[in-house]
Amino acid sequence: MEACNHFTCISYSTIDFLIHSKYILFGIYLHNKIEDTHISFENEILPHISLGPFLEEHFFCKSIHECNVMLIMQKNDFDTSLQNSIVNYTGTDFPISGNFALSVNSDISTKVIDLSILNMIPKGIRDKQMKCGVHAIGFSKHSLILISPDNLIRTVIGENS
């Protein structure tokens, strides 16, 4: 399989959320849950958005394990409008590195996915789902949901309301 099939998988009880791995610099397992809109990491203060509660509420899923995972992403992978929205939402400017953090309450892993198992969202609900970041669905052991991080972040911070 080609490199474009590599995904970061956020695993919940019935759903695996897939984010293309090119967006994730790295992930870190934490001991404590992060509640703040910023976190201190490697001598920098990073803007932080918690995705876990949103995913659990909107997709009716539960964590497999109580894990606190911080996914580090780079602001330059997103447009200026979203970068400004992240700063406004968190009240924290991007550090010199340009990194920011998303957190989830579940396990993460890296997976290579055969793209042929993913299907477009049905036309009748496609626009609403894509606005929330959902771009494709598939089925294996769990439901698979391919999410676009930029649309998901916009929804979580209230920009897509």
Phi, psi and omega in degrees: 000152182278162181300334182290355179264008181272128183229150167270127186250123175259110189263124173243180187302319184237353186225139168250121177269130182249129173239131179306129187298341180298339180276341186258118176288312176190166178236149181228130173278133182247157178277327184241150176290141180262125179251341185283162176271006173211155178223153176265125181213123179048054177063023176230153173258116183258139169299143184225134175234129178271116179268334186309305181301321179297311181299316182295319181288314187277338181245008175051052180234161180235152178297143175286314177229156175280089178244145174243112185240134176252123176260123181265128181234166182251129183301328183293350175280358184231156183290162184300323179300314179292321177303314179296322179295322178296315179298315179297318182293315185272340185070019183231125176289156175290141176285177180304324181295337184080008182280152169215168187237141168244143177236150177226161183257025186217178179292150170232156176204173174252135181226149169258122185246135172285112186298342181292344178274353178266139180234152175297154175292141177306141188306321183298333181242004186301310184300314181296318181292320180294327177298327178275358178104352182280123182243338178199159177229157177204170182225131170218237175295322178239167168291142177247131178233116176277121182244145175268118185298326182293315178293322178297314180298317179301319180291315182298321183271002173089009181285331181264020183291000000 
